Coordinates of C-alpha atoms and ligand atoms in Angstrom, one line a residue:
Chain A
M13 CA 75.3 120.2 120.2
V14 CA 76.1 120.7 116.6
Q15 CA 73.7 122.0 114.2
S16 CA 71.4 119.5 112.4
T17 CA 72.4 120.1 108.9
A18 CA 70.8 117.2 107.3
S19 CA 68.2 118.2 104.5
A20 CA 65.3 115.3 104.7
S21 CA 65.1 115.2 101.0
E22 CA 68.3 113.7 99.6
T23 CA 68.7 110.0 100.5
I24 CA 72.4 109.0 100.3
I25 CA 72.1 105.2 101.6
E26 CA 69.1 103.1 101.4
I27 CA 69.1 99.6 102.9
V28 CA 65.9 97.5 102.4
G29 CA 65.3 93.9 104.0
L30 CA 69.0 93.1 104.2
H31 CA 69.8 89.7 105.3
K32 CA 73.1 88.1 105.7
W33 CA 74.6 84.5 106.9
F34 CA 78.0 83.8 107.6
G35 CA 77.2 79.7 106.8
D36 CA 74.3 79.1 108.7
F37 CA 74.5 81.9 111.1
H38 CA 72.2 84.4 110.7
V39 CA 73.9 87.6 111.4
L40 CA 71.7 90.7 109.9
K41 CA 68.3 89.9 110.0
D42 CA 65.9 92.2 107.8
I43 CA 68.0 95.4 108.2
N44 CA 66.1 98.5 106.9
L45 CA 67.7 101.9 107.4
Q46 CA 67.8 105.0 105.2
V47 CA 70.5 107.5 105.5
N48 CA 70.1 111.0 104.5
R49 CA 72.8 113.4 102.7
G50 CA 74.7 115.3 106.0
E51 CA 73.1 112.9 108.4
R52 CA 75.4 111.3 111.3
I53 CA 74.6 108.1 113.0
V54 CA 76.0 106.3 115.9
I55 CA 75.3 102.6 116.0
C56 CA 75.6 101.0 119.3
G57 CA 75.2 97.5 120.6
P58 CA 76.8 94.5 122.8
S59 CA 79.6 92.9 121.1
G60 CA 78.8 90.4 118.4
S61 CA 75.6 92.1 117.4
G62 CA 76.3 92.6 113.9
K63 CA 77.2 96.1 113.8
S64 CA 80.9 95.7 111.8
T65 CA 78.7 93.5 109.5
L66 CA 76.2 96.0 108.8
I67 CA 78.7 98.9 108.0
R68 CA 80.9 96.6 105.9
C69 CA 78.4 95.5 103.9
I70 CA 77.8 99.3 102.7
N71 CA 81.3 99.3 101.1
R72 CA 80.9 95.4 100.3
L73 CA 83.8 94.4 102.6
E74 CA 80.9 91.7 103.1
E75 CA 78.8 90.1 100.7
H76 CA 74.9 90.4 101.7
Q77 CA 72.7 87.1 100.3
R78 CA 69.2 89.0 100.3
G79 CA 67.7 92.6 100.0
K80 CA 68.9 95.4 98.6
I81 CA 71.6 98.3 99.4
V82 CA 71.7 101.3 97.4
V83 CA 74.7 104.1 97.7
D84 CA 74.5 107.3 95.8
N85 CA 71.9 106.0 93.5
I86 CA 74.1 103.1 92.8
E87 CA 72.8 99.6 93.7
L88 CA 75.5 97.1 95.2
T89 CA 75.5 94.0 93.0
K90 CA 78.4 91.3 92.3
D91 CA 79.6 93.7 89.5
I92 CA 82.9 94.7 90.5
K93 CA 83.1 98.0 88.7
N94 CA 80.1 99.2 90.7
I95 CA 81.5 98.0 94.0
E96 CA 84.8 99.7 93.3
K97 CA 82.6 103.0 92.3
I98 CA 80.9 102.9 95.3
R99 CA 83.9 102.3 97.6
T100 CA 85.7 105.3 96.4
E101 CA 82.7 107.5 97.1
V102 CA 82.7 105.6 100.7
G103 CA 85.6 106.5 103.4
M104 CA 86.2 103.7 105.8
V105 CA 88.1 103.9 109.1
F106 CA 88.7 100.8 111.0
Q107 CA 89.4 99.8 114.5
H108 CA 93.0 98.9 113.8
F109 CA 93.8 101.8 111.2
N110 CA 95.1 99.5 108.9
L111 CA 97.8 102.0 107.2
F112 CA 99.9 100.9 104.7
P113 CA 103.3 100.1 106.9
H114 CA 105.5 100.2 103.9
L115 CA 104.5 103.5 102.9
T116 CA 105.1 106.8 104.2
I117 CA 102.3 109.0 105.5
L118 CA 102.2 111.0 102.7
E119 CA 101.9 108.1 100.3
N120 CA 99.4 106.1 102.4
L121 CA 97.2 109.6 101.5
T122 CA 98.1 110.2 97.9
L123 CA 97.9 106.4 96.8
G124 CA 93.9 106.4 96.5
P125 CA 93.6 109.9 94.8
I126 CA 96.5 108.8 92.5
W127 CA 95.5 105.5 91.3
V128 CA 91.8 105.6 91.8
R129 CA 90.8 109.4 91.0
K130 CA 93.7 109.6 88.8
T131 CA 95.2 112.6 90.4
A132 CA 98.3 114.2 89.2
R133 CA 101.0 113.6 92.0
A134 CA 101.7 117.3 93.0
E135 CA 98.0 117.9 93.3
A136 CA 97.4 114.7 95.2
E137 CA 100.5 115.9 97.8
E138 CA 98.8 118.8 98.0
I139 CA 95.4 117.7 99.2
A140 CA 97.4 115.3 101.4
M141 CA 99.3 118.1 102.9
Y142 CA 95.8 119.7 103.8
Y143 CA 94.3 116.9 105.4
L144 CA 97.1 116.2 107.5
E145 CA 97.0 120.2 108.6
K146 CA 93.4 119.1 109.3
V147 CA 94.2 116.4 111.5
H148 CA 96.9 118.3 113.1
I149 CA 99.6 116.0 112.0
A150 CA 101.5 117.7 108.9
E151 CA 104.9 117.3 110.4
Q152 CA 105.1 113.7 110.6
A153 CA 104.2 113.3 106.5
H154 CA 107.8 111.7 105.9
K155 CA 107.6 109.2 108.2
Y156 CA 106.4 105.7 108.2
P157 CA 103.2 104.4 110.1
G158 CA 105.0 102.3 112.6
Q159 CA 106.9 105.6 114.1
L160 CA 103.3 106.9 115.2
S161 CA 101.1 106.4 118.0
G162 CA 98.0 105.0 118.2
G163 CA 95.7 108.2 118.1
Q164 CA 98.4 109.7 115.6
Q165 CA 97.8 106.7 113.3
Q166 CA 93.8 106.5 113.5
R167 CA 94.1 110.7 112.6
V168 CA 96.3 109.6 109.8
A169 CA 93.7 106.7 108.5
I170 CA 91.2 109.3 108.8
A171 CA 93.0 111.7 106.6
R172 CA 93.7 108.8 104.3
S173 CA 89.9 108.7 103.7
L174 CA 89.0 112.0 103.5
C175 CA 91.7 112.5 100.4
M176 CA 89.4 110.6 98.4
K177 CA 86.5 113.2 99.0
P178 CA 84.0 110.8 99.9
K179 CA 80.5 111.1 100.0
V180 CA 80.1 109.4 103.6
M181 CA 82.5 108.2 105.6
L182 CA 81.8 105.0 108.0
F183 CA 83.9 104.3 111.2
D184 CA 84.3 101.2 112.7
E185 CA 85.0 101.3 116.4
P186 CA 87.7 104.2 115.6
T187 CA 88.7 104.9 119.3
S188 CA 88.3 101.1 120.6
A189 CA 91.9 100.3 120.1
L190 CA 93.5 103.4 121.6
D191 CA 94.8 104.1 124.8
P192 CA 92.6 106.2 127.0
E193 CA 94.7 109.6 126.9
M194 CA 94.3 109.2 122.6
V195 CA 90.9 109.0 122.5
K196 CA 90.0 112.9 122.8
E197 CA 92.4 113.7 119.6
V198 CA 90.5 111.5 117.5
L199 CA 87.1 112.2 118.7
D200 CA 88.0 116.2 118.1
V201 CA 88.9 115.4 114.5
M202 CA 85.7 113.6 114.2
I203 CA 83.7 116.3 115.7
D204 CA 85.4 118.8 113.2
L205 CA 84.5 116.5 110.3
A206 CA 80.8 116.5 111.5
Q207 CA 80.9 120.2 111.9
E208 CA 81.6 120.6 107.9
G209 CA 78.6 118.4 107.2
M210 CA 80.2 115.3 106.5
T211 CA 77.6 111.9 106.2
M212 CA 78.8 109.8 108.8
L213 CA 77.8 106.1 110.2
V214 CA 79.9 105.5 113.4
V215 CA 80.2 102.6 115.4
S216 CA 81.0 103.6 118.9
H217 CA 80.2 103.5 122.2
E218 CA 81.8 107.0 123.0
M219 CA 78.2 108.6 124.8
G220 CA 79.8 111.9 124.9
F221 CA 80.5 111.9 120.9
A222 CA 77.0 110.4 120.0
R223 CA 75.5 113.3 122.2
S224 CA 77.3 116.0 120.6
V225 CA 77.1 115.1 117.1
A226 CA 74.5 112.4 116.2
H227 CA 71.2 112.9 114.9
R228 CA 70.3 109.6 115.3
V229 CA 71.5 106.5 117.5
L230 CA 70.6 103.1 116.2
F231 CA 70.8 100.1 118.6
M232 CA 71.5 96.9 117.5
D233 CA 71.3 93.0 118.8
Y234 CA 71.0 89.9 117.8
G235 CA 71.7 91.3 114.4
Q236 CA 68.3 93.6 114.2
I237 CA 68.1 97.6 114.7
L238 CA 66.0 97.2 117.8
E239 CA 65.6 101.0 118.4
Q240 CA 66.0 103.8 116.2
N241 CA 66.3 107.2 118.4
S242 CA 67.4 110.8 118.8
P243 CA 70.6 110.7 121.3
E244 CA 68.7 112.4 124.4
E245 CA 65.5 109.9 124.2
F246 CA 68.1 107.3 123.7
F247 CA 70.2 107.8 126.6
N248 CA 67.4 109.5 128.7
N249 CA 65.1 107.4 128.0
P250 CA 65.7 104.3 126.0
G251 CA 62.6 102.4 124.5
H252 CA 63.5 98.9 124.5
D253 CA 64.6 96.5 127.0
R254 CA 67.5 95.3 125.6
S255 CA 68.6 99.3 125.1
K256 CA 68.0 99.7 129.2
L257 CA 70.3 96.7 129.7
F258 CA 73.0 97.6 127.5
L259 CA 73.1 101.2 128.9
S260 CA 73.3 100.1 132.3
Q261 CA 75.9 97.9 131.6
I262 CA 78.2 100.3 129.7
L263 CA 77.4 103.7 132.0
H264 CA 78.2 102.0 135.2
Chain B
M30 CA 138.3 101.0 146.6
E31 CA 136.6 103.5 149.1
K32 CA 136.4 106.2 146.9
S33 CA 134.8 104.5 144.3
A34 CA 132.0 103.7 146.8
E35 CA 131.4 107.8 147.0
T36 CA 131.2 108.1 144.0
V37 CA 128.9 105.6 143.0
G38 CA 125.4 107.0 141.9
S39 CA 126.9 110.3 140.7
V40 CA 129.6 109.5 138.3
D41 CA 129.7 106.8 135.5
L42 CA 132.5 104.1 136.4
K43 CA 134.3 102.3 134.3
P44 CA 133.8 98.7 133.9
P45 CA 136.8 96.4 135.4
A46 CA 139.7 96.0 133.3
S47 CA 139.1 92.6 132.7
D48 CA 135.9 93.1 130.7
V49 CA 137.4 95.6 128.2
G50 CA 140.0 95.5 125.5
A51 CA 141.2 92.4 123.5
L52 CA 141.7 90.5 126.4
G53 CA 138.2 91.4 127.9
W54 CA 136.7 90.0 124.7
I55 CA 138.6 86.8 124.4
K56 CA 137.6 85.8 128.0
T57 CA 133.8 86.8 127.6
N58 CA 133.3 85.4 124.4
L59 CA 135.8 82.3 124.1
F60 CA 136.7 81.3 127.8
N61 CA 133.6 82.0 130.0
T62 CA 132.7 78.5 130.8
P63 CA 134.9 75.4 130.8
F64 CA 133.2 74.0 128.1
N65 CA 133.4 77.0 125.7
S66 CA 137.3 76.9 127.0
F67 CA 137.4 73.2 125.6
L68 CA 135.7 74.1 122.5
T69 CA 138.2 77.0 121.6
L70 CA 141.1 75.1 122.5
L71 CA 139.6 72.3 120.1
I72 CA 139.2 74.6 117.3
L73 CA 142.6 75.9 117.6
L74 CA 143.8 72.6 117.7
C75 CA 141.9 71.6 114.1
L76 CA 143.1 75.1 112.9
Y77 CA 146.8 74.4 113.5
K78 CA 146.4 71.0 111.9
T79 CA 144.8 72.2 108.8
V80 CA 145.5 75.7 108.0
P81 CA 149.2 75.8 107.9
P82 CA 149.5 72.5 105.6
F83 CA 147.0 74.1 103.6
I84 CA 149.3 77.2 102.9
K85 CA 152.0 75.2 102.3
W86 CA 150.2 73.3 99.8
A87 CA 148.3 76.0 97.8
F88 CA 150.9 78.9 98.2
L89 CA 154.3 77.9 99.2
G90 CA 154.9 74.8 97.4
G91 CA 152.2 75.7 94.6
V92 CA 152.7 76.1 90.7
W93 CA 151.2 78.4 88.6
F94 CA 152.3 78.4 84.9
T95 CA 153.8 75.4 84.2
N96 CA 153.1 72.6 82.1
G97 CA 151.3 69.1 83.0
A98 CA 154.9 67.3 83.2
Q99 CA 156.6 70.0 85.7
C100 CA 153.2 69.8 87.8
K101 CA 153.4 66.1 88.0
V102 CA 157.2 66.6 90.3
A103 CA 155.8 69.5 91.8
E104 CA 155.2 69.3 96.0
G105 CA 152.4 71.7 96.0
A106 CA 149.0 72.5 94.1
C107 CA 149.0 72.7 90.4
W108 CA 147.2 75.8 89.7
S109 CA 148.5 75.7 86.3
V110 CA 145.6 73.1 85.6
V111 CA 143.5 76.6 85.7
T112 CA 145.5 78.9 84.3
Q113 CA 146.7 76.9 81.3
N114 CA 143.2 75.6 80.6
L115 CA 141.6 78.8 81.6
R116 CA 140.1 79.8 78.1
F117 CA 138.6 76.3 77.7
I118 CA 136.9 76.5 81.1
L119 CA 135.5 79.6 81.1
F120 CA 134.3 79.5 77.2
G121 CA 134.4 75.9 76.0
F122 CA 134.0 75.3 72.4
Y123 CA 133.6 78.8 71.3
P124 CA 135.9 79.3 68.5
Y125 CA 139.1 80.1 70.2
E126 CA 140.1 83.5 68.1
Q127 CA 136.4 84.6 68.9
Q128 CA 136.7 84.1 72.4
W129 CA 136.6 88.0 73.0
R130 CA 133.0 88.1 72.4
P131 CA 131.6 86.2 75.4
A132 CA 134.5 87.9 77.4
V133 CA 132.9 91.3 75.9
A134 CA 129.1 89.8 76.8
I135 CA 130.5 89.2 80.7
V136 CA 132.0 92.3 81.3
L137 CA 128.9 93.8 80.0
L138 CA 126.5 91.6 82.1
I139 CA 128.7 92.4 85.1
G140 CA 128.5 96.0 84.4
F141 CA 124.9 95.5 84.3
L142 CA 124.7 93.5 87.7
L143 CA 127.2 96.2 89.8
Y144 CA 125.2 99.2 88.2
S145 CA 121.7 97.5 89.3
R146 CA 122.7 96.7 92.8
E147 CA 122.4 100.2 93.8
R148 CA 118.2 100.7 94.5
R149 CA 118.6 104.3 93.6
H150 CA 119.2 103.1 90.1
W151 CA 116.2 101.4 89.9
N152 CA 113.7 103.2 87.4
R153 CA 112.2 102.8 83.9
K154 CA 114.9 103.5 81.9
L155 CA 117.0 100.5 83.7
L156 CA 113.9 98.5 83.2
V157 CA 114.1 99.0 79.5
A158 CA 118.3 98.9 79.2
W159 CA 118.0 95.3 80.8
P160 CA 116.5 93.6 77.9
L161 CA 118.1 95.8 75.8
G162 CA 121.6 94.8 77.2
L163 CA 120.8 91.5 77.1
A164 CA 119.9 91.5 73.5
V165 CA 123.4 93.2 72.7
M166 CA 125.1 90.2 74.6
G167 CA 123.4 87.8 72.5
F168 CA 123.7 89.5 69.5
I169 CA 127.5 89.7 70.1
M170 CA 127.4 85.9 70.9
R171 CA 125.7 85.1 68.2
G172 CA 127.1 87.1 65.5
G173 CA 125.9 87.3 61.8
I174 CA 125.7 91.1 61.8
F175 CA 128.6 93.7 61.7
G176 CA 130.8 91.0 59.9
L177 CA 130.9 89.0 63.0
P178 CA 130.8 85.0 62.2
V179 CA 128.2 82.9 63.4
V180 CA 128.6 80.9 66.3
E181 CA 125.7 78.4 66.7
T182 CA 124.3 78.0 70.4
T183 CA 125.7 74.5 70.2
K184 CA 129.1 75.9 70.5
W185 CA 128.0 77.8 73.8
S186 CA 129.7 76.4 77.0
G187 CA 131.7 76.8 79.9
I188 CA 130.7 79.8 82.3
I189 CA 128.8 81.6 79.5
L190 CA 126.2 78.7 79.4
T191 CA 126.3 78.6 83.2
L192 CA 125.7 82.4 83.4
L193 CA 122.8 82.3 80.6
L194 CA 121.0 79.4 82.3
A195 CA 121.2 81.4 85.4
I196 CA 120.2 84.8 84.6
F197 CA 117.3 83.8 82.3
G198 CA 116.5 81.0 84.8
L199 CA 116.2 83.2 88.0
T200 CA 114.6 86.3 86.1
A201 CA 111.9 84.5 84.3
A202 CA 111.2 82.1 87.5
Y203 CA 110.9 84.8 90.2
P204 CA 107.4 86.5 88.2
L205 CA 106.1 83.5 87.0
G206 CA 106.2 82.4 90.6
V207 CA 104.8 85.3 91.9
L208 CA 102.0 85.0 89.6
L209 CA 101.7 81.0 90.4
A210 CA 101.4 82.2 94.1
L211 CA 98.6 84.8 93.4
G212 CA 97.0 82.2 90.9
R213 CA 97.1 79.6 94.2
R214 CA 95.1 82.3 96.2
S215 CA 92.7 83.1 93.3
Q216 CA 89.0 83.1 93.7
L217 CA 88.5 81.5 90.6
P218 CA 88.7 78.1 90.9
A219 CA 90.0 77.3 87.6
I220 CA 92.8 79.3 88.1
K221 CA 93.4 78.2 91.6
M222 CA 93.2 74.5 90.5
L223 CA 95.7 74.9 87.6
S224 CA 98.0 76.8 89.8
V225 CA 97.8 74.0 92.4
I226 CA 98.4 71.1 89.8
Y227 CA 101.3 72.9 88.3
I228 CA 103.0 73.4 91.6
E229 CA 102.3 69.9 93.1
L230 CA 103.3 68.2 89.8
I231 CA 106.7 70.0 89.6
R232 CA 107.5 70.0 92.8
G233 CA 107.0 66.3 93.0
V234 CA 109.7 65.4 90.4
P235 CA 113.4 66.1 90.7
L236 CA 114.9 68.6 88.4
I237 CA 116.9 65.8 86.6
S238 CA 113.6 64.1 85.6
L239 CA 112.6 67.4 84.1
L240 CA 115.7 68.2 82.0
F241 CA 115.5 64.6 80.9
M242 CA 112.1 65.2 79.8
A243 CA 113.1 68.3 77.9
S244 CA 116.2 66.6 75.9
V245 CA 114.8 63.5 75.2
M246 CA 110.9 63.2 75.5
F247 CA 109.9 66.7 74.2
P248 CA 111.5 66.4 71.0
L249 CA 109.1 63.3 70.3
F250 CA 106.2 65.1 70.5
L251 CA 107.1 67.8 68.1
P252 CA 106.2 67.8 64.3
E253 CA 108.6 66.0 62.0
G254 CA 111.2 69.0 60.9
I255 CA 110.6 71.0 63.8
T256 CA 113.7 71.4 66.4
V257 CA 113.5 73.5 69.6
D258 CA 117.2 74.4 70.5
K259 CA 118.5 72.1 73.4
I260 CA 119.9 75.2 75.5
L261 CA 116.4 76.6 75.2
R262 CA 114.6 73.5 76.6
A263 CA 116.9 72.7 79.5
Q264 CA 116.5 76.6 80.1
V265 CA 112.8 76.0 80.2
A266 CA 112.9 73.2 82.4
I267 CA 115.0 75.4 85.2
I268 CA 112.4 77.9 84.8
L269 CA 109.3 75.7 85.3
F270 CA 111.2 74.1 88.3
T271 CA 112.6 76.9 90.2
A272 CA 109.4 78.7 89.8
A273 CA 106.9 76.2 91.7
Y274 CA 109.5 76.5 94.7
I275 CA 109.4 80.5 94.4
A276 CA 105.5 79.9 94.2
E277 CA 105.1 78.4 97.7
V278 CA 107.5 80.7 99.5
V279 CA 105.9 83.8 97.8
R280 CA 102.5 82.1 98.9
G281 CA 103.3 81.9 102.5
G282 CA 104.4 85.5 102.3
L283 CA 101.1 86.7 101.1
Q284 CA 99.7 84.7 104.0
A285 CA 101.3 86.7 106.4
I286 CA 99.8 90.0 105.3
P287 CA 96.6 90.6 107.9
K288 CA 93.2 90.8 106.4
G289 CA 93.0 94.6 107.2
Q290 CA 95.4 95.5 104.5
Y291 CA 93.2 94.0 101.9
E292 CA 90.4 96.1 103.4
A293 CA 91.8 99.1 103.5
A294 CA 93.0 98.5 100.0
E295 CA 89.8 97.7 98.6
S296 CA 87.9 100.4 100.6
L297 CA 90.1 102.9 98.8
G298 CA 88.4 101.4 95.7
L299 CA 91.9 99.9 94.4
D300 CA 91.3 97.1 91.9
Y301 CA 92.8 93.8 92.3
Y302 CA 95.8 94.6 90.5
Q303 CA 96.6 97.6 91.9
K304 CA 95.9 96.4 95.7
M305 CA 98.6 93.4 94.8
R306 CA 100.9 95.7 93.2
L307 CA 101.1 98.5 95.5
I308 CA 100.1 97.1 98.8
I309 CA 100.1 93.3 99.2
L310 CA 103.0 92.3 96.9
P311 CA 105.4 94.9 98.0
Q312 CA 105.3 93.7 101.6
A313 CA 104.9 89.8 101.2
L314 CA 107.6 89.9 98.8
K315 CA 109.8 91.7 101.2
I316 CA 109.2 89.3 104.0
V317 CA 110.0 86.2 101.9
I318 CA 113.5 88.0 100.8
P319 CA 115.2 85.3 102.5
P320 CA 114.0 81.9 101.7
T321 CA 113.6 83.5 98.0
V322 CA 117.1 83.9 97.7
S323 CA 118.0 80.6 99.1
I324 CA 116.0 79.2 96.2
L325 CA 117.8 81.5 93.7
I326 CA 121.0 80.6 95.2
S327 CA 120.5 76.7 95.0
A328 CA 118.8 77.4 91.3
F329 CA 121.8 78.8 90.3
K330 CA 123.9 76.0 91.4
D331 CA 121.7 73.4 90.1
T332 CA 122.2 74.8 86.4
S333 CA 125.2 72.2 86.6
L334 CA 122.8 69.8 86.3
V335 CA 122.7 70.3 82.3
V336 CA 125.7 68.2 82.0
I337 CA 123.4 65.0 82.6
I338 CA 121.6 66.1 79.2
G339 CA 125.0 66.8 77.5
L340 CA 125.3 70.6 78.0
F341 CA 129.0 71.7 78.4
D342 CA 128.6 74.1 81.3
L343 CA 131.4 75.7 83.7
L344 CA 131.4 72.2 85.4
K345 CA 131.5 69.9 82.1
T346 CA 134.3 72.1 80.4
T347 CA 136.2 71.3 83.7
Q348 CA 135.7 67.9 83.5
V349 CA 136.7 67.7 80.2
T350 CA 139.9 69.3 81.2
L351 CA 140.6 67.2 83.4
S352 CA 140.4 64.2 81.2
N353 CA 143.3 65.3 79.1
P354 CA 145.9 62.7 80.3
E355 CA 148.4 65.9 80.5
W356 CA 146.3 67.1 83.3
M357 CA 144.7 64.1 84.8
G358 CA 144.8 64.0 88.6
F359 CA 144.9 67.7 89.5
S360 CA 141.0 67.5 90.1
A361 CA 141.4 69.3 93.6
E362 CA 142.7 72.2 92.1
A363 CA 140.3 72.1 89.2
Y364 CA 137.4 72.1 91.5
L365 CA 138.9 74.4 94.2
F366 CA 138.6 76.9 91.6
I367 CA 135.1 76.4 90.0
S368 CA 133.8 76.1 93.9
L369 CA 135.3 79.8 93.9
V370 CA 133.4 81.0 90.9
Y371 CA 130.3 79.7 92.2
F372 CA 130.9 81.0 95.6
A373 CA 131.3 84.6 94.0
G374 CA 128.0 84.3 92.4
C375 CA 126.2 82.7 95.6
F376 CA 127.8 85.1 98.0
S377 CA 126.8 88.1 96.0
M378 CA 123.3 87.3 95.5
S379 CA 123.1 86.5 99.4
N380 CA 125.1 90.1 100.3
F381 CA 122.7 92.0 98.0
S382 CA 119.6 90.5 99.4
R383 CA 120.8 91.7 103.1
R384 CA 121.5 94.9 101.9
L385 CA 118.0 95.2 100.0
E386 CA 116.6 93.9 103.3
D387 CA 118.3 96.4 105.4
E388 CA 117.4 99.3 103.0
L389 CA 113.8 97.9 102.9
R390 CA 113.2 98.3 106.8
T391 CA 111.0 100.7 107.5
Ligands
LIG9 N1 84.0 86.3 108.6 C1 83.0 85.8 109.7 N2 82.7 84.7 109.5 C2 82.0 84.0 110.4 N3 81.4 84.9 111.4 C3 81.9 86.2 111.8 C4 82.6 87.0 110.9 N4 82.6 88.0 111.1 C5 82.1 88.0 111.9 N5 81.1 86.9 112.7 C6 80.4 86.7 113.6 O1 79.2 87.6 113.2 C7 78.8 88.0 114.4 C8 78.5 90.0 114.3 O2 79.8 90.1 114.3 P1 80.4 91.6 114.2 O3 79.4 92.4 113.1 O4 81.7 91.8 114.0 O5 79.6 92.0 115.4 P2 79.9 93.5 116.3 O6 81.0 94.4 115.5 O7 78.8 94.1 116.4 O8 80.9 93.0 117.7 C9 79.6 87.5 115.3 O9 78.9 86.5 116.3 C10 80.9 87.2 114.9 O10 81.4 86.1 115.3
LIG10 MG1 82.6 95.0 115.3

């Protein structure tokens, strides 16, 4: 297991009494969650339980109706400048990569630093190449996303987020759209990232990954967090009936 | 035969002779089914009936540089109607001795267009050079500086007017259309509603009625003593009209961009303008190049509708020429000529768009 680097002191994300509705549908119900700097959390639960919605609220891809979300001491309000500030500090990796198909890999990576961080182009390219090396894909820098395999695209997507030097990384089922033989190359990159102490919230059903890097596993169902536990406890001795049922379904 | 059976699998065989070469091509493409053979023969017959007579009329029997009287006794086409009236057809009522000025302006314009065709020439300098170039062309045409006599815009006619309406019409309508498309998808209800009303109102009326409004009704609303140039009014009508159509095409392109692209752009912290300019519009506008160019091509041809409000564009100067008793009756030749001019314009646009699409393919 990766050594715990979380310092209990510093809170980077604080969610208090969060509720969200899609129309009449109550998708998140009274969510309370505190994430410390350097902490790594894996969120699992059945499809439709609200996992994506929860992490998408953290960078305001979804708007919440009640409760409070504070990221890096900035509260998420309607103020668009606040929202953009938080988004520059929070990286997001999507299930379907969402690379920009009209830009080369390198341009995908330098876009954020150049336009949002106002970094000079040469420096932005240097940073981009550094992270491309890190995800073992530097030789593809001048190709377009359409020319890469799924696993390669997802590693580029991770590198794209990292170029913004985020304080938190959100992952929404980063490996579930991949062919089985490509899952490992993406998880390896994420494990590297964990070892460097990145704060991570990962929606994933990759149990091996959860066991080796997570400090905490959250189990969600019906828009609620039903269980929070250490990975060992959660997998060996789940505390909630729904968790037991869920684990028995995905492990067999 | 036996030999080929042995080599199957180890050596690539040549296709049967009947499938290659010119004969093979004809067989597989023109006579592959009885129905296709029938169509091929039918088309050959039509060509035989039309092409030789046309060549005989246009070239063998045609006269090129005669006066009207000689034309009347010629066997074939009277191209003289074009050659003898070329300067009037192209430049209309622009003062005769000054017509080198519009000629220079057109050469400049064509130079600019040819240079801008290459995507590798696109940069900030070119973006500045365009308005400057257009201003220079305007000054050359209008005069009043460097000792050039002033020529009022009321005298601007012929191909000059057509090109003026087309170039400014298309370049202004495109960005306006993009803005309207963004407006129609805006989160702000007021902007959205204004865009919808504008687009639907404009699309609901024919261009001709807009031109009439611009030329007849609009001046009634102006305070006394203030006049707005008639060409400018027609120009604005064309821009407003074309923009509404472009807006709808661009909106279609915007809808084709997956939500994930918006979300990826937003989660990098890009603001609305950066997101649209860097991520969404480049993809959306690329998708809609073909329908956009269709609109631009028809807008180019629709500039000829300004004859309705008494402006003398290329079509009108041709008609004026044909109403001269000396040249009456040679409308086929004259209209063929201006068709060629319009075709050259439209074909270059469509060619350019095809090249652009190829180059932008990723
Ligand atoms: N934009 C939306 N509009 C309406 N309902 C939505 C929307 N997005 C998600 N939902 C619904 O909210 C519920 C939770 O979705 P989601 O957070 O994506 O679940 P999970 O990621 O856990 O599978 C699902 O029932 C889904 O159908
Ligand atoms: Mg999900």
